[in-house]
Every structure is written in structure tokens, then in C-alpha cells.
Coordinates of C-alpha atoms and ligand atoms in Angstrom, one line a residue:
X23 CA 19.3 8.6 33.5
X24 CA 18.0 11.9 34.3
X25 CA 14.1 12.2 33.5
X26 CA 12.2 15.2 33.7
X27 CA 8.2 14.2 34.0
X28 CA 5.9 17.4 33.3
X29 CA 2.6 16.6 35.8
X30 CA 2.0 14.9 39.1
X31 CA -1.0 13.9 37.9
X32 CA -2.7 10.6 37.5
X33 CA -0.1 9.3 35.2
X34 CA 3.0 11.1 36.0
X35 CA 3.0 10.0 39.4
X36 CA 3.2 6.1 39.1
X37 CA 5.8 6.8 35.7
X38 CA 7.9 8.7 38.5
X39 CA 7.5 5.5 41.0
X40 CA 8.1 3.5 37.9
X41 CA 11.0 4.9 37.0
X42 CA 12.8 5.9 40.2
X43 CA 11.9 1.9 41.2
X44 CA 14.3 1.2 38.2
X45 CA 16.8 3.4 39.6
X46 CA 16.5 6.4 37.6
X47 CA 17.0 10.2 38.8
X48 CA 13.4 11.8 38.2
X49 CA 12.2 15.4 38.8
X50 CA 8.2 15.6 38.9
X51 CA 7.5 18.9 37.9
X52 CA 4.1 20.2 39.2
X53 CA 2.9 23.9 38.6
X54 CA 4.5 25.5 41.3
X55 CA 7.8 23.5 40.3
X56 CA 10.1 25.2 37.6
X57 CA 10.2 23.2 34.3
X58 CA 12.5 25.0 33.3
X59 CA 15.4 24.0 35.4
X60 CA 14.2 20.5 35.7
X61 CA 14.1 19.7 31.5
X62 CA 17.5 21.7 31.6
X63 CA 19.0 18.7 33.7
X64 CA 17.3 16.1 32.3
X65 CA 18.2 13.9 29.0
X66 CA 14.3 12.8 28.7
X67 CA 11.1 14.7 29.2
X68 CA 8.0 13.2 29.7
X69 CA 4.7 15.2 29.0
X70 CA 2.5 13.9 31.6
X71 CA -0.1 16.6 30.2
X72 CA -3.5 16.5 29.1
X73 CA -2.9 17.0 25.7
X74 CA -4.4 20.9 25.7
X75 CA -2.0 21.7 28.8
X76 CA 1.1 20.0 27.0
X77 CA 0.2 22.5 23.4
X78 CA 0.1 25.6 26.3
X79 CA 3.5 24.6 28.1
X80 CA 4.8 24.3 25.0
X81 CA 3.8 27.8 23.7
X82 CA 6.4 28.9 26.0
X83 CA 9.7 29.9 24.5
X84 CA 12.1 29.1 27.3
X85 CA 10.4 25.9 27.4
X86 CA 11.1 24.7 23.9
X87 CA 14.3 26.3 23.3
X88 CA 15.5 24.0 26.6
X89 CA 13.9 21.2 25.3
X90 CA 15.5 21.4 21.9
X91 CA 17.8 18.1 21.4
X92 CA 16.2 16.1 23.9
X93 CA 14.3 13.3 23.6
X94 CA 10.4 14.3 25.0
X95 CA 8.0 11.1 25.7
X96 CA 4.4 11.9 24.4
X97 CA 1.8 10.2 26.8
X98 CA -1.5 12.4 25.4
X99 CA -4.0 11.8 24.1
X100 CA -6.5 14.7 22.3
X101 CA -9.3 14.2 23.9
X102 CA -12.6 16.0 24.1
X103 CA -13.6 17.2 27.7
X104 CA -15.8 14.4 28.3
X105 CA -12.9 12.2 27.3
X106 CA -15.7 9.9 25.1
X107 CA -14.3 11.3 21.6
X108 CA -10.9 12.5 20.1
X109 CA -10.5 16.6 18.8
X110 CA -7.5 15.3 16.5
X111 CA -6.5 12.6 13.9
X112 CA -7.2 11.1 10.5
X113 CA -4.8 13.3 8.7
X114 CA -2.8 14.1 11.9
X115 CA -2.3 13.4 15.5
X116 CA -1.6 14.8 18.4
X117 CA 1.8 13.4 19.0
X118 CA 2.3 14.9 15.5
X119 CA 1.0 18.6 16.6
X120 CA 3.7 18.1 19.4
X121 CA 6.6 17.5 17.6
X122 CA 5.3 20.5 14.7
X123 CA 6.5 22.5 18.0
X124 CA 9.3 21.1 19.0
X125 CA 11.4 20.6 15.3
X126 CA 14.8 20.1 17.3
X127 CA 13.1 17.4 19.8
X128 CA 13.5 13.8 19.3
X129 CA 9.3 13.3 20.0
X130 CA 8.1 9.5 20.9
X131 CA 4.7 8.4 21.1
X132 CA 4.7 5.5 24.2
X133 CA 2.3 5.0 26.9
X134 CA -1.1 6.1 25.8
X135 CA -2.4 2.8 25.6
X136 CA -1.9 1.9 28.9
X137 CA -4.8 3.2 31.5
X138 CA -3.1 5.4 35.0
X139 CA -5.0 2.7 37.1
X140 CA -2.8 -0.5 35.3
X141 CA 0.4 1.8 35.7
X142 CA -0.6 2.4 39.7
X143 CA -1.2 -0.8 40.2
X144 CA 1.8 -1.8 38.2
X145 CA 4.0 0.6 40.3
X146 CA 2.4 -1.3 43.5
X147 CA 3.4 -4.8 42.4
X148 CA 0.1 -6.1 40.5
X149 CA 2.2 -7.2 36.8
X150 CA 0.8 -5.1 34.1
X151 CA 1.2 -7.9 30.9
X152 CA 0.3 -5.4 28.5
X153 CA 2.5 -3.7 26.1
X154 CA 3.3 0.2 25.4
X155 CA 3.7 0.8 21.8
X156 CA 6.7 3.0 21.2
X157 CA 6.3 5.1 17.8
X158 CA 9.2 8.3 16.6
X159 CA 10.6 8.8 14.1
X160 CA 14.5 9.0 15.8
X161 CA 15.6 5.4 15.7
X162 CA 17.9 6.6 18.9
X163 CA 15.5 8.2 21.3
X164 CA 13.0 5.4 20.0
X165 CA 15.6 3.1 21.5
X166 CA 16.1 5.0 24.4
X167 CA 12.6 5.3 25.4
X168 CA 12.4 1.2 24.4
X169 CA 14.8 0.7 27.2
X170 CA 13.0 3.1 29.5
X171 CA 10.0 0.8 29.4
X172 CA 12.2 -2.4 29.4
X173 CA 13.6 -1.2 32.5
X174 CA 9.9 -0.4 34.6
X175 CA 9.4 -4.5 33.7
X176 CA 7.2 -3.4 31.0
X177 CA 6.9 -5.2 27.5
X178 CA 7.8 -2.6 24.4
X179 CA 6.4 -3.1 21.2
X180 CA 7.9 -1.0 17.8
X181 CA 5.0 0.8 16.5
X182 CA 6.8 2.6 13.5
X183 CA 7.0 6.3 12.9
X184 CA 5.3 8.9 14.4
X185 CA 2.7 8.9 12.2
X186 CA 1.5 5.7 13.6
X187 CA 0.5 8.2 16.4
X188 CA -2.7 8.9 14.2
X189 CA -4.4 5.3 15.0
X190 CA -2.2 4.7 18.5
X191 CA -4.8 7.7 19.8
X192 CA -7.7 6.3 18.3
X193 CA -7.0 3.1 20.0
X194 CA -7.0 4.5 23.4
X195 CA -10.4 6.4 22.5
X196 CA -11.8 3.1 22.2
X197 CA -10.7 1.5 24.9
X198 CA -12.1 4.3 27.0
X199 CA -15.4 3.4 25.4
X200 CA -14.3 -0.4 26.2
X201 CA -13.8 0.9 30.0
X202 CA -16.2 3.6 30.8
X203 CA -18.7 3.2 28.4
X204 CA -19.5 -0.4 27.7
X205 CA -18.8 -1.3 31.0
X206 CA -14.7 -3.3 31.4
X207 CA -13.9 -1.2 33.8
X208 CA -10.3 0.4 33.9
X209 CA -8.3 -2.8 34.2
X210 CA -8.0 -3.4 30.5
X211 CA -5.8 -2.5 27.8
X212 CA -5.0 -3.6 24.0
X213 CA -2.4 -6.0 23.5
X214 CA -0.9 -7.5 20.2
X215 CA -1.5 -11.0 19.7
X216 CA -0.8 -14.3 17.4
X217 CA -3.8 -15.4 15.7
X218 CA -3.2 -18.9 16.2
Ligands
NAP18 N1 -5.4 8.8 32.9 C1 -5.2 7.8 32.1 O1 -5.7 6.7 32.3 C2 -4.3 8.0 30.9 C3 -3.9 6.9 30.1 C4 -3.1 7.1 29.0 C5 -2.7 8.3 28.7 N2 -3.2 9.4 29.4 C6 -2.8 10.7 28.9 O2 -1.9 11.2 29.8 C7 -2.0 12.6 30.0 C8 -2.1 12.9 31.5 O3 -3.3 12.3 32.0 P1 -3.6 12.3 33.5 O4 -4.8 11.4 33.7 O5 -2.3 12.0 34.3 O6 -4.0 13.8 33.7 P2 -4.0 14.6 35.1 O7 -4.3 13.7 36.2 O8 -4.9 15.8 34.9 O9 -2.5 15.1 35.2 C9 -2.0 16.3 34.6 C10 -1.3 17.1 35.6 O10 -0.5 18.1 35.0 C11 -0.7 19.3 35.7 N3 -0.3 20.4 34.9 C12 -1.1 21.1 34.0 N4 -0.3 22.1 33.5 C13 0.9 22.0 34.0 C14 2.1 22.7 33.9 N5 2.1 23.8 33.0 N6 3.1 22.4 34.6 C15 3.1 21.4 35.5 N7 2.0 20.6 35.7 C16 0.9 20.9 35.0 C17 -2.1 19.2 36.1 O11 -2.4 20.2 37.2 P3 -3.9 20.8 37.3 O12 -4.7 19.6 37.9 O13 -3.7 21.9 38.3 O14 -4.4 21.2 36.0 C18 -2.3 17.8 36.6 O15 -1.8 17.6 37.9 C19 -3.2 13.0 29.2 O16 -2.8 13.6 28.0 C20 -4.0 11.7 29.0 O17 -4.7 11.7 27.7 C21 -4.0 9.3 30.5

């Protein structure tokens, strides 16, 4: 498949290792790269964005109107600038703000949950056993992305519709406080478990 990944950045590199490992054709897109002929080629787009910078690219009307009918993988999170609280949710998210802009997008929420330092280290052969939660609202780019994470040796987990975006963000804001500010470190993640 051809995948467009929006940022070089501390996520979209190891998706790119990820996904070129499982043999697909991926054009990382930095800011001196043109987007715009990279999302024209590509049947998914990945915003590997801080949330702020994906609302900005966005803005741009060349830039939607190519990614209209495509399926777009939404990795942000809103977070403040110190990264220790959230500047969207309860009512809304910001997977949901995304896809306000995009109406002809198929948007899916995957890959929030999961820290840059499990993904590098997943890319370089250390297993990551936790799951990405895969949340849209289009049961075929849902499946499509599902298959996307199957194929980087990653567990998928159906998280419902895009809605669910609203407490898949929160959950990441508090594993940050798990990680940075109670002390676990960046090797940890949330995963769904049987109570007994
Ligand atoms: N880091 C994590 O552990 C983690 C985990 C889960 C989800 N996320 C989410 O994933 C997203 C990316 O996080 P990250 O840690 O990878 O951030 P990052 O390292 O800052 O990567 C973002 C990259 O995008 C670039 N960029 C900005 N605007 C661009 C544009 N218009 N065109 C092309 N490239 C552009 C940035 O360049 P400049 O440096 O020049 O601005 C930067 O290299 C965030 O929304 C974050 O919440 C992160």
C-alpha cells in the first residue's frame, strides 16, 4: 500500500520503519518535502503532527481537497505545551476537530496510546505487547488501518467510533503522568485486560 506519513518526527519515523519493514511503499513528508504530491499518491495519510501543527497543515486548501476520500490515521494528541494536561475533550476531541475539517476523509483514531520510545524500540526488534486502539467511524478505513497495525506485528483492538477519541486522548494524558510525572518511565503503555 501506498502511505503518506506527515512528520519525521519522533513518531513518524519508527511508523515509516514500521511500515516499510512490512513491505509497504511510504513517503515521509518533512517540511521541506511537498505534501502535496506525496498524499496525492498515497491511499493512507498518517498525521504524525503535534496536534496544533496537524489543525495548521490542514488549514491549507490544496491539502484537504487532496486528502478528500482517503483514509487519514490520527496519531495526536491535544496537548498543552508542557504536555502534563490536555487543551481538548469532554464534549469533543481532537481526532473529532480533525475530521470537522476533513468531511470527505475517512479519519481513524489509532496509535496515541502507544509512547514513540515502545514504537522505536519496537521498529528495532524489542516486541511491543501492547495494543493500539483503532476508533472511526468508516467500518472500511477502520479495517484498513486494523490491517495496517496487524501487519507492523502489532495487536489491534476495536475501540468504536470516533467519538471514543474523547477518552482514548485522556488516556494517553495519563499515562504521561504515569511516565513523566509519577516516575514509570517511557516504557509503559495501557493494555486491555481479563479481570480474572
Ligand atoms: N511522542 C510520543 O511518545 C507520542 C505518543 C503517541 C502519540 N503522539 C502524538 O504524535 C504526534 C507527533 O508526536 P511526535 O512526538 O512525533 O512529535 P515531533 O517529534 O515534534 O514530530 C512532529 C514532526 O512534524 C514536523 N512538522 C511540523 N509541521 C509540519 C508540516 N507542515 N509538514 C511536515 N512536517 C511538519 C515537525 O517539524 P518541526 O520540528 O520543524 O516542527 C516534527 O519533525 C503528536 O500529536 C503527539 O501527541 C506522540
Amino acid at each position: 500500500m501506498q502511505i503518506a506519513i506527515l512528520g519525521k518526527g519522533n513518531m513518524g519515523t519508527p511508523l515509516a520503519t514500521l511500515l516499510r519493514n512490512a513491505g509497504h511503499l511510504v513517503d515521509s513528508v518533512g517540511r521541506a518535502d511537498d505534501p502535496v504530491a506525496a498524499i496525492s499518491r498515497a491511499e493512507v495519510v498518517i498525521l504524525a503532527l503535534k496536534y496544533e501543527q496537524a489543525l495548521a497543515i490542514l488549514a491549507q486548501p490544496a491539502i484537504k481537497q487532496t486528502l478528500s476520500g482517503k483514509t487519514v490515521i490520527d496519531i495526536t494528541n491535544p496537548l498543552s505545551e508542557d504536555f502534563m494536561s490536555l487543551t481538548t475533550g469532554h464534549s469533543t476531541s481532537g481526532a473529532e476537530e480533525l475530521a470537522r475539517l476533513l468531511p470527505t476523509s475517512a479519519v481513524v483514531k489509532a496509535f496515541n496510546t502507544i509512547f514513540a520510545s515502545v514504537l522505536a524500540d519496537h521498529a528495532e526488534g524489542t516486541l511491543c505487547r501492547l495494543p493500539v486502539f483503532v476508533a472511526g467511524n468508516d467500518s472500511a478505513a477502520v479495517e484498513c488501518v486494523t490491517t495496517l497495525v496487524r501487519g507492523m506485528n502489532l495487536k489491534a483492538i476495536a475501540a468504536g467510533d470516533l467519538t471514543n477519541a474523547r477518552y482514548l486522548e485522556p488516556m494517553t494524558e495519563m499515562m504521561i503522568q504515569f511516565g513523566y510525572g509519577l516516575g514509570h518511565g517511557d516504557r509503559i503503555g495501557f493494555s486491555l485486560e481479563t479481570a480474572a
